[in-house]
Tab-separated table of C-alpha atoms and ligand atoms in Angstrom:
chain	number	residue	atom	x	y	z
A	1	MET	CA	3.347	37.295	-0.771
A	2	ALA	CA	3.518	34.223	-2.982
A	3	ASN	CA	5.050	32.096	-0.282
A	4	THR	CA	2.500	32.784	2.432
A	5	MET	CA	0.553	29.663	3.334
A	6	LEU	CA	-1.473	30.943	6.251
A	7	GLU	CA	-2.346	34.354	7.534
A	8	LEU	CA	-4.293	34.906	10.742
A	9	THR	CA	-5.119	38.490	11.677
A	10	GLY	CA	-6.711	39.600	14.942
A	11	ILE	CA	-8.430	36.314	15.681
A	12	HIS	CA	-10.838	36.434	18.605
A	13	LYS	CA	-12.832	33.500	19.909
A	14	SER	CA	-14.959	33.051	23.005
A	15	PHE	CA	-16.858	30.108	24.403
A	16	GLY	CA	-19.684	31.893	26.199
A	17	GLU	CA	-18.041	34.207	28.728
A	18	ASN	CA	-14.682	32.504	28.320
A	19	GLN	CA	-12.452	34.556	26.001
A	20	VAL	CA	-10.152	31.876	24.675
A	21	LEU	CA	-8.378	33.706	21.829
A	22	ARG	CA	-7.727	37.417	22.361
A	23	GLY	CA	-6.214	38.622	19.135
A	24	ILE	CA	-3.973	36.136	17.387
A	25	ASP	CA	-1.758	37.298	14.513
A	26	LEU	CA	0.248	34.674	12.722
A	27	ILE	CA	1.845	34.305	9.306
A	28	VAL	CA	3.211	30.962	8.208
A	29	ASP	CA	5.295	30.638	5.060
A	30	LYS	CA	5.640	27.662	2.786
A	31	GLY	CA	7.915	24.993	4.208
A	32	GLU	CA	7.864	26.297	7.766
A	33	VAL	CA	7.465	23.928	10.684
A	34	VAL	CA	5.857	25.896	13.493
A	35	ALA	CA	5.756	24.339	16.950
A	36	ILE	CA	3.166	25.780	19.315
A	37	LEU	CA	3.833	25.449	23.020
A	38	GLY	CA	1.911	26.701	26.009
A	39	PRO	CA	0.224	25.711	29.233
A	40	SER	CA	-3.013	23.766	29.299
A	41	GLY	CA	-6.038	25.919	28.484
A	42	SER	CA	-4.000	28.631	26.751
A	43	GLY	CA	-6.002	28.185	23.524
A	44	LYS	CA	-3.552	26.195	21.395
A	45	SER	CA	-6.084	23.635	20.200
A	46	THR	CA	-8.717	26.302	19.705
A	47	MET	CA	-6.383	28.323	17.496
A	48	LEU	CA	-5.507	25.274	15.412
A	49	ARG	CA	-9.182	24.328	15.094
A	50	CYS	CA	-10.070	27.858	14.021
A	51	ILE	CA	-7.697	27.542	11.073
A	52	ASN	CA	-9.765	24.763	9.477
A	53	HIS	CA	-13.147	25.927	10.752
A	54	LEU	CA	-13.681	23.183	13.306
A	55	GLU	CA	-14.315	26.230	15.500
A	56	THR	CA	-15.940	29.418	14.263
A	57	ILE	CA	-14.124	32.668	15.007
A	58	ASP	CA	-15.872	35.747	16.391
A	59	LYS	CA	-13.549	38.358	14.922
A	60	GLY	CA	-10.564	38.511	12.604
A	61	ASP	CA	-9.358	37.359	9.201
A	62	ILE	CA	-8.182	33.947	8.015
A	63	LYS	CA	-6.405	33.501	4.717
A	64	ILE	CA	-5.061	30.214	3.434
A	65	LYS	CA	-2.763	30.347	0.402
A	66	ASN	CA	-3.898	33.955	-0.078
A	67	GLN	CA	-7.519	32.868	-0.347
A	68	THR	CA	-9.941	34.325	2.163
A	69	LEU	CA	-11.713	31.897	4.485
A	70	ALA	CA	-13.092	34.582	6.787
A	71	GLU	CA	-12.883	38.342	6.871
A	72	ASN	CA	-13.952	40.416	9.888
A	73	GLY	CA	-15.318	37.223	11.366
A	74	ILE	CA	-17.553	36.574	8.357
A	75	TYR	CA	-16.967	33.365	6.446
A	76	VAL	CA	-17.092	32.948	2.691
A	77	ASP	CA	-19.870	30.670	1.399
A	78	GLU	CA	-19.803	26.881	1.944
A	79	LYS	CA	-18.549	25.998	-1.485
A	80	LYS	CA	-15.709	28.486	-1.298
A	81	GLN	CA	-14.860	27.284	2.225
A	82	ARG	CA	-14.438	23.743	0.961
A	83	GLU	CA	-12.174	24.955	-1.778
A	84	VAL	CA	-9.998	27.040	0.565
A	85	LEU	CA	-9.888	24.339	3.244
A	86	SER	CA	-8.873	21.642	0.784
A	87	ALA	CA	-5.357	23.030	1.202
A	88	THR	CA	-5.347	21.920	4.839
A	89	GLY	CA	-5.097	18.563	6.535
A	90	MET	CA	-5.260	17.656	10.199
A	91	VAL	CA	-3.902	14.995	12.520
A	92	PHE	CA	-5.722	14.600	15.832
A	93	GLN	CA	-4.569	13.562	19.272
A	94	GLN	CA	-7.049	10.662	19.208
A	95	PHE	CA	-6.202	9.611	15.601
A	96	ASN	CA	-9.897	9.478	14.628
A	97	LEU	CA	-9.437	6.740	12.074
A	98	PHE	CA	-12.672	5.249	10.729
A	99	PRO	CA	-12.911	2.022	12.746
A	100	HIS	CA	-15.177	0.179	10.297
A	101	MET	CA	-12.757	0.603	7.421
A	102	THR	CA	-9.449	-1.105	6.830
A	103	VAL	CA	-6.291	0.963	6.690
A	104	ILE	CA	-6.322	1.197	2.906
A	105	GLU	CA	-10.047	2.063	2.900
A	106	ASN	CA	-9.362	4.851	5.386
A	107	LEU	CA	-6.784	6.262	2.989
A	108	ILE	CA	-8.799	6.121	-0.232
A	109	GLU	CA	-12.238	7.253	0.973
A	110	ALA	CA	-11.723	11.001	0.644
A	111	PRO	CA	-9.497	10.954	-2.470
A	112	ILE	CA	-12.156	8.937	-4.312
A	113	TYR	CA	-15.238	10.806	-3.128
A	114	VAL	CA	-13.874	14.311	-2.660
A	115	LYS	CA	-11.050	14.545	-5.196
A	116	LYS	CA	-12.855	12.220	-7.626
A	117	ILE	CA	-9.686	10.258	-8.252
A	118	SER	CA	-10.133	6.795	-9.751
A	119	ARG	CA	-10.086	3.912	-7.288
A	120	ASP	CA	-6.997	2.358	-8.851
A	121	GLU	CA	-5.070	5.574	-8.699
A	122	ALA	CA	-6.206	6.245	-5.109
A	123	ILE	CA	-5.037	2.783	-4.077
A	124	LYS	CA	-1.684	3.311	-5.744
A	125	THR	CA	-1.133	6.619	-3.969
A	126	ALA	CA	-2.315	5.139	-0.673
A	127	GLU	CA	0.063	2.207	-0.968
A	128	SER	CA	3.030	4.449	-1.589
A	129	LEU	CA	2.047	6.604	1.403
A	130	LEU	CA	1.801	3.520	3.602
A	131	GLU	CA	5.242	2.528	2.462
A	132	LYS	CA	6.487	6.003	3.289
A	133	VAL	CA	5.219	5.759	6.884
A	134	GLY	CA	6.522	2.189	7.082
A	135	LEU	CA	3.169	0.445	7.340
A	136	SER	CA	2.708	-1.490	4.111
A	137	GLU	CA	2.149	-4.672	6.064
A	138	VAL	CA	-0.998	-3.399	7.837
A	139	ARG	CA	-2.735	-2.371	4.600
A	140	ASP	CA	-5.776	-4.619	5.101
A	141	ARG	CA	-6.123	-4.477	8.860
A	142	TYR	CA	-8.766	-2.676	10.843
A	143	PRO	CA	-7.535	0.215	13.040
A	144	ALA	CA	-8.446	-1.575	16.277
A	145	ARG	CA	-5.790	-4.145	15.407
A	146	LEU	CA	-3.013	-1.559	15.307
A	147	SER	CA	-0.913	-0.040	18.057
A	148	GLY	CA	-1.492	3.633	18.857
A	149	GLY	CA	1.707	4.602	17.084
A	150	GLN	CA	0.686	2.696	13.973
A	151	GLN	CA	-2.776	4.262	14.062
A	152	GLN	CA	-1.320	7.744	14.236
A	153	ARG	CA	1.017	7.051	11.312
A	154	VAL	CA	-1.970	5.787	9.318
A	155	ALA	CA	-3.792	9.006	10.263
A	156	ILE	CA	-0.848	11.017	8.938
A	157	ALA	CA	-0.883	8.999	5.715
A	158	ARG	CA	-4.635	9.536	5.427
A	159	ALA	CA	-4.158	13.300	5.723
A	160	LEU	CA	-1.319	13.225	3.171
A	161	ALA	CA	-3.486	11.288	0.710
A	162	MET	CA	-5.471	14.502	0.182
A	163	MET	CA	-2.235	16.285	-0.768
A	164	PRO	CA	-2.642	19.207	1.591
A	165	ASP	CA	-0.310	22.188	1.425
A	166	ILE	CA	-0.414	22.704	5.142
A	167	LEU	CA	-0.745	20.055	7.817
A	168	LEU	CA	-2.083	20.777	11.307
A	169	PHE	CA	-1.184	18.540	14.246
A	170	ASP	CA	-2.906	18.749	17.631
A	171	GLU	CA	-0.727	16.948	20.170
A	172	PRO	CA	-0.199	13.966	17.878
A	173	THR	CA	1.762	11.976	20.453
A	174	SER	CA	-0.097	12.832	23.658
A	175	ALA	CA	-2.403	9.808	23.545
A	176	LEU	CA	0.488	7.401	22.995
A	177	ASP	CA	2.479	5.263	25.386
A	178	PRO	CA	5.944	6.822	25.744
A	179	GLU	CA	7.624	3.989	23.851
A	180	LEU	CA	5.414	4.646	20.814
A	181	THR	CA	5.921	8.398	20.451
A	182	GLY	CA	9.276	7.929	18.726
A	183	GLU	CA	7.908	6.310	15.572
A	184	VAL	CA	5.334	9.081	15.098
A	185	LEU	CA	7.874	11.840	15.714
A	186	LYS	CA	10.192	10.166	13.222
A	187	THR	CA	7.498	10.300	10.544
A	188	MET	CA	6.871	13.961	11.365
A	189	ARG	CA	10.586	14.747	11.187
A	190	GLU	CA	10.716	13.160	7.750
A	191	LEU	CA	7.842	15.355	6.614
A	192	ALA	CA	9.600	18.407	8.024
A	193	ALA	CA	12.766	17.438	6.150
A	194	GLU	CA	10.705	17.342	2.943
A	195	HIS	CA	9.595	20.933	3.671
A	196	MET	CA	5.980	20.115	4.338
A	197	THR	CA	4.361	23.172	5.903
A	198	MET	CA	3.327	22.091	9.391
A	199	ILE	CA	1.798	23.646	12.469
A	200	VAL	CA	2.295	21.386	15.443
A	201	VAL	CA	0.774	21.862	18.881
A	202	THR	CA	2.980	19.729	21.094
A	203	HIS	CA	4.453	19.081	24.499
A	204	GLU	CA	7.459	17.351	22.921
A	205	MET	CA	10.242	19.828	23.637
A	206	ALA	CA	12.812	17.759	21.760
A	207	PHE	CA	10.696	17.844	18.600
A	208	ALA	CA	10.195	21.612	18.891
A	209	ARG	CA	13.911	22.131	19.456
A	210	GLU	CA	15.168	19.895	16.666
A	211	ALA	CA	12.495	19.741	13.953
A	212	ALA	CA	10.738	23.103	14.153
A	213	SER	CA	11.853	26.151	12.211
A	214	ARG	CA	9.958	28.430	14.569
A	215	VAL	CA	8.578	28.082	18.085
A	216	ILE	CA	5.535	29.964	19.324
A	217	PHE	CA	4.607	30.256	22.963
A	218	MET	CA	0.959	30.912	23.785
A	219	ALA	CA	-0.596	31.831	27.114
A	220	GLY	CA	-3.989	33.253	28.007
A	221	GLY	CA	-5.187	33.316	24.434
A	222	VAL	CA	-2.357	35.386	22.963
A	223	ILE	CA	1.029	34.684	21.405
A	224	VAL	CA	3.460	35.699	24.117
A	225	GLU	CA	6.708	35.016	22.336
A	226	GLU	CA	8.053	33.508	19.138
A	227	ASN	CA	11.516	32.807	17.902
A	228	ASN	CA	13.749	30.293	16.177
A	229	PRO	CA	14.115	27.189	18.342
A	230	LYS	CA	17.694	27.895	19.369
A	231	ASP	CA	17.026	31.380	20.719
A	232	PHE	CA	13.639	30.420	22.047
A	233	PHE	CA	15.019	27.696	24.275
A	234	ASN	CA	18.355	29.305	25.140
A	235	ASN	CA	17.307	32.941	25.578
A	236	PRO	CA	13.594	33.209	26.314
A	237	LYS	CA	12.665	36.872	26.775
A	238	GLU	CA	9.309	36.873	28.531
A	239	GLU	CA	8.856	35.945	32.170
A	240	ARG	CA	5.938	33.629	31.366
A	241	THR	CA	8.030	31.777	28.801
A	242	LYS	CA	10.877	31.321	31.257
A	243	LEU	CA	8.523	30.002	33.902
A	244	PHE	CA	6.916	27.594	31.435
A	245	LEU	CA	10.270	26.288	30.202
A	246	ARG	CA	11.570	25.871	33.722
A	247	ASN	CA	8.572	23.695	34.550
A	248	MET	CA	8.893	21.664	31.359
A	249	LEU	CA	12.568	20.818	31.466
B	1	MET	CA	-53.443	-37.722	12.648
B	2	GLU	CA	-55.759	-36.075	10.142
B	3	LYS	CA	-57.207	-33.979	12.920
B	4	PHE	CA	-53.703	-32.873	13.798
B	5	LEU	CA	-53.017	-31.869	10.197
B	6	ASN	CA	-56.256	-29.902	10.001
B	7	MET	CA	-55.349	-28.089	13.156
B	8	THR	CA	-51.943	-27.268	11.826
B	9	VAL	CA	-53.381	-25.848	8.614
B	10	LEU	CA	-55.779	-23.611	10.553
B	11	ILE	CA	-53.047	-22.479	12.877
B	12	PHE	CA	-50.777	-21.676	9.951
B	13	GLN	CA	-53.478	-19.454	8.541
B	14	GLY	CA	-53.495	-17.660	11.877
B	15	ALA	CA	-49.724	-17.492	11.694
B	16	GLY	CA	-50.135	-15.653	8.378
B	17	VAL	CA	-51.869	-12.770	10.153
B	18	THR	CA	-49.210	-12.778	12.859
B	19	LEU	CA	-46.416	-12.699	10.288
B	20	GLU	CA	-48.119	-9.940	8.336
B	21	ILE	CA	-48.342	-7.735	11.427
B	22	PHE	CA	-44.769	-8.587	12.342
B	23	PHE	CA	-43.116	-7.842	9.005
B	24	ILE	CA	-45.106	-4.757	8.089
B	25	THR	CA	-44.561	-3.259	11.548
B	26	LEU	CA	-40.840	-3.922	11.302
B	27	ILE	CA	-40.522	-2.503	7.785
B	28	LEU	CA	-42.409	0.673	8.739
B	29	ALA	CA	-41.144	1.196	12.266
B	30	LEU	CA	-37.410	0.985	11.500
B	31	PRO	CA	-37.205	3.908	9.057
B	32	ILE	CA	-39.782	5.936	11.011
B	33	GLY	CA	-37.764	5.307	14.167
B	34	ALA	CA	-34.571	6.423	12.414
B	35	LEU	CA	-36.247	9.625	11.229
B	36	ALA	CA	-37.707	10.248	14.681
B	37	ALA	CA	-34.220	9.861	16.156
B	38	LEU	CA	-32.844	12.440	13.721
B	39	GLY	CA	-35.765	14.728	14.637
B	40	ARG	CA	-35.068	14.221	18.302
B	41	LEU	CA	-31.409	15.214	17.815
B	42	SER	CA	-32.276	18.052	15.452
B	43	LYS	CA	-31.296	21.626	16.277
B	44	ILE	CA	-34.860	22.658	15.447
B	45	LYS	CA	-36.174	22.876	18.985
B	46	PRO	CA	-39.929	22.364	18.347
B	47	LEU	CA	-39.215	19.250	16.275
B	48	SER	CA	-36.918	17.847	18.911
B	49	LEU	CA	-39.481	18.504	21.657
B	50	LEU	CA	-42.283	16.986	19.595
B	51	MET	CA	-40.262	13.804	19.077
B	52	GLU	CA	-39.390	13.659	22.749
B	53	PHE	CA	-43.109	13.940	23.579
B	54	TYR	CA	-44.019	11.236	21.073
B	55	VAL	CA	-41.455	8.835	22.471
B	56	TRP	CA	-42.554	9.626	26.005
B	57	ILE	CA	-46.209	8.841	25.262
B	58	MET	CA	-45.443	5.651	23.356
B	59	ARG	CA	-43.036	4.256	25.888
B	60	GLY	CA	-44.971	5.465	28.891
B	61	THR	CA	-48.258	3.722	28.131
B	62	PRO	CA	-48.973	0.029	27.497
B	63	LEU	CA	-49.104	-1.146	23.911
B	64	MET	CA	-52.389	-2.849	24.802
B	65	LEU	CA	-53.900	0.520	25.709
B	66	GLN	CA	-52.610	2.039	22.472
B	67	LEU	CA	-54.207	-0.779	20.495
B	68	LEU	CA	-57.524	-0.294	22.245
B	69	PHE	CA	-57.302	3.436	21.684
B	70	VAL	CA	-56.751	3.132	17.931
B	71	TYR	CA	-59.373	0.414	17.664
B	72	PHE	CA	-62.163	1.823	19.826
B	73	ALA	CA	-61.466	5.498	20.520
B	74	LEU	CA	-60.553	6.729	17.044
B	75	PRO	CA	-63.868	5.550	15.514
B	76	VAL	CA	-65.663	7.722	18.102
B	77	VAL	CA	-64.072	10.800	16.511
B	78	GLY	CA	-64.963	9.465	13.075
B	79	LEU	CA	-61.707	7.761	12.166
B	80	ARG	CA	-62.575	4.161	11.466
B	81	LEU	CA	-59.748	2.034	10.137
B	82	PRO	CA	-59.937	-1.534	8.858
B	83	ASP	CA	-58.907	-3.992	11.600
B	84	ILE	CA	-55.498	-4.795	10.224
B	85	ALA	CA	-54.694	-1.139	9.524
B	86	ALA	CA	-55.661	-0.175	13.066
B	87	ALA	CA	-53.421	-2.853	14.504
B	88	LEU	CA	-50.561	-1.850	12.206
B	89	LEU	CA	-50.928	1.820	13.117
B	90	ALA	CA	-50.665	1.096	16.835
B	91	PHE	CA	-47.798	-1.372	16.471
B	92	THR	CA	-45.837	0.869	14.121
B	93	LEU	CA	-46.181	3.999	16.252
B	94	ASN	CA	-45.227	2.051	19.356
B	95	TYR	CA	-42.226	0.233	17.908
B	96	ALA	CA	-40.976	3.288	16.004
B	97	ALA	CA	-40.708	5.061	19.365
B	98	TYR	CA	-38.591	2.279	20.839
B	99	PHE	CA	-36.432	2.141	17.706
B	100	ALA	CA	-36.065	5.944	17.836
B	101	GLU	CA	-34.548	5.702	21.305
B	102	ILE	CA	-32.183	2.969	20.160
B	103	PHE	CA	-31.061	4.962	17.118
B	104	ARG	CA	-30.656	8.112	19.184
B	105	ALA	CA	-28.395	6.341	21.644
B	106	GLY	CA	-26.463	4.819	18.725
B	107	LEU	CA	-25.955	8.174	17.038
B	108	GLN	CA	-24.870	9.836	20.255
B	109	ALA	CA	-22.327	7.072	20.827
B	110	ILE	CA	-20.367	8.070	17.716
B	111	PRO	CA	-17.398	10.141	18.901
B	112	ARG	CA	-17.227	13.749	17.738
B	113	GLY	CA	-13.816	12.992	16.308
B	114	GLN	CA	-15.423	10.899	13.571
B	115	PHE	CA	-17.384	13.924	12.359
B	116	GLU	CA	-14.343	16.175	12.663
B	117	ALA	CA	-12.072	13.798	10.774
B	118	SER	CA	-14.696	13.565	8.024
B	119	LYS	CA	-15.032	17.319	7.803
B	120	VAL	CA	-11.290	17.856	7.696
B	121	LEU	CA	-11.038	15.375	4.826
B	122	GLY	CA	-13.659	17.366	2.938
B	123	LEU	CA	-16.401	14.728	3.085
B	124	SER	CA	-19.882	16.208	2.741
B	125	HIS	CA	-22.366	15.978	5.593
B	126	TRP	CA	-24.503	13.479	3.686
B	127	HIS	CA	-21.517	11.351	2.731
B	128	THR	CA	-20.326	11.381	6.340
B	129	MET	CA	-23.700	10.169	7.576
B	130	LYS	CA	-23.977	7.471	4.945
B	131	ARG	CA	-20.452	6.084	4.811
B	132	ILE	CA	-18.896	6.938	8.176
B	133	VAL	CA	-21.648	7.300	10.761
B	134	PHE	CA	-24.405	4.934	9.668
B	135	PRO	CA	-22.281	1.754	9.475
B	136	GLN	CA	-20.962	2.441	12.968
B	137	VAL	CA	-24.434	3.192	14.322
B	138	LEU	CA	-25.704	-0.027	12.776
B	139	ARG	CA	-23.065	-1.983	14.621
B	140	ILE	CA	-24.119	-0.388	17.929
B	141	VAL	CA	-27.888	-0.697	17.468
B	142	LEU	CA	-28.080	-4.256	16.146
B	143	PRO	CA	-28.168	-5.993	19.555
B	144	PRO	CA	-30.939	-3.787	21.025
B	145	ILE	CA	-32.861	-3.878	17.715
B	146	SER	CA	-32.603	-7.654	17.845
B	147	ASN	CA	-34.122	-7.632	21.333
B	148	GLU	CA	-36.998	-5.406	20.309
B	149	THR	CA	-37.655	-7.482	17.211
B	150	ILE	CA	-38.001	-10.609	19.285
B	151	ASN	CA	-40.328	-8.729	21.638
B	152	LEU	CA	-42.387	-7.764	18.608
B	153	VAL	CA	-42.881	-11.425	17.676
B	154	LYS	CA	-44.441	-12.017	21.042
B	155	ASP	CA	-46.297	-8.681	21.180
B	156	THR	CA	-48.156	-9.546	17.983
B	157	SER	CA	-50.228	-11.858	20.176
B	158	LEU	CA	-51.806	-8.722	21.702
B	159	ILE	CA	-54.039	-8.377	18.630
B	160	TYR	CA	-55.888	-11.275	20.227
B	161	ILE	CA	-58.005	-8.657	21.985
B	162	LEU	CA	-59.012	-7.110	18.661
B	163	ALA	CA	-60.782	-10.295	17.582
B	164	MET	CA	-58.500	-10.797	14.615
B	165	ASN	CA	-57.707	-14.375	13.694
B	166	ASP	CA	-54.025	-14.391	14.522
B	167	LEU	CA	-52.045	-17.430	15.569
B	168	LEU	CA	-53.029	-17.280	19.215
B	169	ARG	CA	-56.763	-16.714	18.673
B	170	VAL	CA	-57.022	-19.560	16.157
B	171	ALA	CA	-55.231	-21.838	18.594
B	172	ARG	CA	-57.555	-20.914	21.429
B	173	THR	CA	-60.666	-21.381	19.295
B	174	ILE	CA	-59.624	-24.922	18.444
B	175	VAL	CA	-58.721	-25.663	22.044
B	176	GLN	CA	-62.185	-24.590	23.167
B	177	ARG	CA	-63.926	-26.544	20.448
B	178	GLU	CA	-61.998	-29.788	20.650
B	179	PHE	CA	-60.925	-29.892	24.312
B	180	ASP	CA	-57.421	-30.620	23.067
B	181	MET	CA	-54.355	-28.682	24.160
B	182	THR	CA	-52.274	-29.536	21.097
B	183	PRO	CA	-52.945	-26.186	19.340
B	184	PHE	CA	-51.260	-24.332	22.190
B	185	LEU	CA	-48.257	-26.579	21.739
B	186	ILE	CA	-48.198	-25.907	18.009
B	187	ALA	CA	-48.486	-22.173	18.650
B	188	ALA	CA	-45.622	-22.296	21.129
B	189	ILE	CA	-43.467	-24.157	18.613
B	190	PHE	CA	-44.297	-21.581	15.972
B	191	TYR	CA	-43.281	-18.632	18.199
B	192	LEU	CA	-40.127	-20.450	19.248
B	193	ALA	CA	-39.210	-21.218	15.661
B	194	MET	CA	-39.690	-17.606	14.678
B	195	THR	CA	-37.586	-16.221	17.501
B	196	ALA	CA	-34.928	-18.858	16.812
B	197	VAL	CA	-34.694	-17.827	13.156
B	198	LEU	CA	-34.512	-14.156	14.118
B	199	THR	CA	-31.869	-14.765	16.758
B	200	TRP	CA	-29.796	-16.624	14.187
B	201	ALA	CA	-30.239	-13.918	11.544
B	202	PHE	CA	-29.254	-11.125	13.934
B	203	LYS	CA	-26.200	-13.084	15.071
B	204	LYS	CA	-25.110	-13.254	11.439
B	205	LEU	CA	-25.687	-9.533	10.960
B	206	GLU	CA	-23.842	-8.676	14.155
B	207	ALA	CA	-20.893	-10.798	13.092
B	208	HIS	CA	-20.871	-9.132	9.685
B	209	TYR	CA	-20.973	-5.580	10.999
B	210	GLY	CA	-18.755	-6.313	13.980
B	211	LYS	CA	-15.846	-7.749	12.044
B	212	TYR	CA	-13.755	-4.656	12.658
B	213	ASP	CA	-13.621	-5.068	16.430
B	214	ALA	CA	-10.250	-5.771	17.934
C	1	ATP	N1	-16.009	23.399	22.765
C	1	ATP	C1	-15.721	24.144	23.839
C	1	ATP	N2	-16.700	24.680	24.586
C	1	ATP	C2	-16.421	25.445	25.662
C	1	ATP	N3	-15.179	25.744	26.080
C	1	ATP	C3	-14.146	25.245	25.380
C	1	ATP	C4	-14.365	24.418	24.220
C	1	ATP	N4	-13.150	24.058	23.737
C	1	ATP	C5	-12.235	24.638	24.529
C	1	ATP	N5	-12.815	25.342	25.526
C	1	ATP	C6	-12.138	26.129	26.559
C	1	ATP	O1	-11.215	26.978	25.913
C	1	ATP	C7	-10.032	27.093	26.666
C	1	ATP	C8	-8.835	26.781	25.801
C	1	ATP	O2	-8.908	25.419	25.410
C	1	ATP	P1	-7.897	24.752	24.413
C	1	ATP	O3	-8.347	23.353	24.234
C	1	ATP	O4	-7.753	25.575	23.198
C	1	ATP	O5	-6.551	24.798	25.239
C	1	ATP	P2	-5.152	24.100	24.923
C	1	ATP	O6	-4.142	25.167	24.970
C	1	ATP	O7	-5.253	23.285	23.706
C	1	ATP	O8	-4.965	23.184	26.214
C	1	ATP	P3	-4.375	21.687	26.347
C	1	ATP	O9	-2.893	21.812	26.424
C	1	ATP	O10	-4.965	21.213	27.632
C	1	ATP	O11	-4.844	20.913	25.177
C	1	ATP	C9	-10.182	26.203	27.867
C	1	ATP	O12	-10.569	26.998	28.956
C	1	ATP	C10	-11.304	25.269	27.479
C	1	ATP	O13	-12.036	24.880	28.602
C	2	MG	MG1	-5.278	21.194	23.306
């Protein structure tokens, strides 16, 4: 299908004896915002990190924009991997900005060296992205001088600077003080409104309810239930989902 | 006064040997130490073990013993090096081991997230090491490298035992000949000046590479 951005089929992943993913099937279409919920240790991060090969799968197929990254657990060669993965971007819980570079330097490093864009052009794009996330004024500061919320918005801008087609978020607000989560969620809502394809592992129920187009509930390394947010929250079908939601709300 | 000047000239010649040992050791030991650190952290088990063994030997025995070994024991097995080369070999191997430990600790202090963020952005492994990891490692290792460098200034005086005319030996020769303690004073001032310059230079470097701290 032309609109398929991501296709996971039968993904298995173990850490030693610990079977963390036990057969994940997932198709994400262009423009979808998929929220992934689930108890701690259910494999949410691992699944997300398998998508961009931060973790190596044992079994299964991964296709990004209809290009194969891995088939039957065997990855395509390095060069091809880079090409396929260039469609993805990621935002981490701990931001992972480069501390020795200013905000603008963080944003232009990869576009210049990976995309081979001219420095002037990279700076122009970076400046407009900073404006978009409302951080033009911190352009020349080092990350340590920013609040957590500002750092995470810079991290989002840095990911966007590579013009990914699909953006992965692993608990982007979990490391933030409660009063700072709002500004990051606002930026993410704006991206969702622009139909950016996003997969968001989160504990923010309000974000899942209001900004997601689909909610997935994981437990024990499998997808237990998925639905549109309204039905997911109002009429959960599985016992495990009900229990989880009762504890969350 | 003339006697004092003569002394100073002689002592400065001795200082030349000291400086030569110091700079050449530093220039060789830093990159060798960095490579040894990479070897130590390598996934190739034999290499990693070999580097661990090397560091263990070098840090676990006195530098004086290592000097004597290179100078007196190697010739027994037919490896005779010129004096200065022997001294440089011992100093370089010893200091490279200390630098290797410093670099290893520095590398291991870089959070995994830095590597992951680089990978996700598509940066190559080499580019990540050069542009993301190395500048941060440098910032971490500068203070301990500064310490070791200042130790090296003082350790150069160990070549005294190898009968090479370094700063300290020249000073002592004059003291014995003239029954005048001034040469020791001049030597002390020389060592102090050198460590003062180094301390200043490393402060500058630390300020330069630390400018991104909160
Ligand atoms: N690198 C690793 N090595 C070994 N075990 C790991 C590794 N990463 C994750 N695990 C294990 O895999 C399981 C799933 O972890 P994962 O981080 O995917 O869970 P999660 O759903 O993201 O949980 P949380 O909500 O706490 O972030 C856990 O049991 C964890 O201990
Ligand atoms: Mg997680």
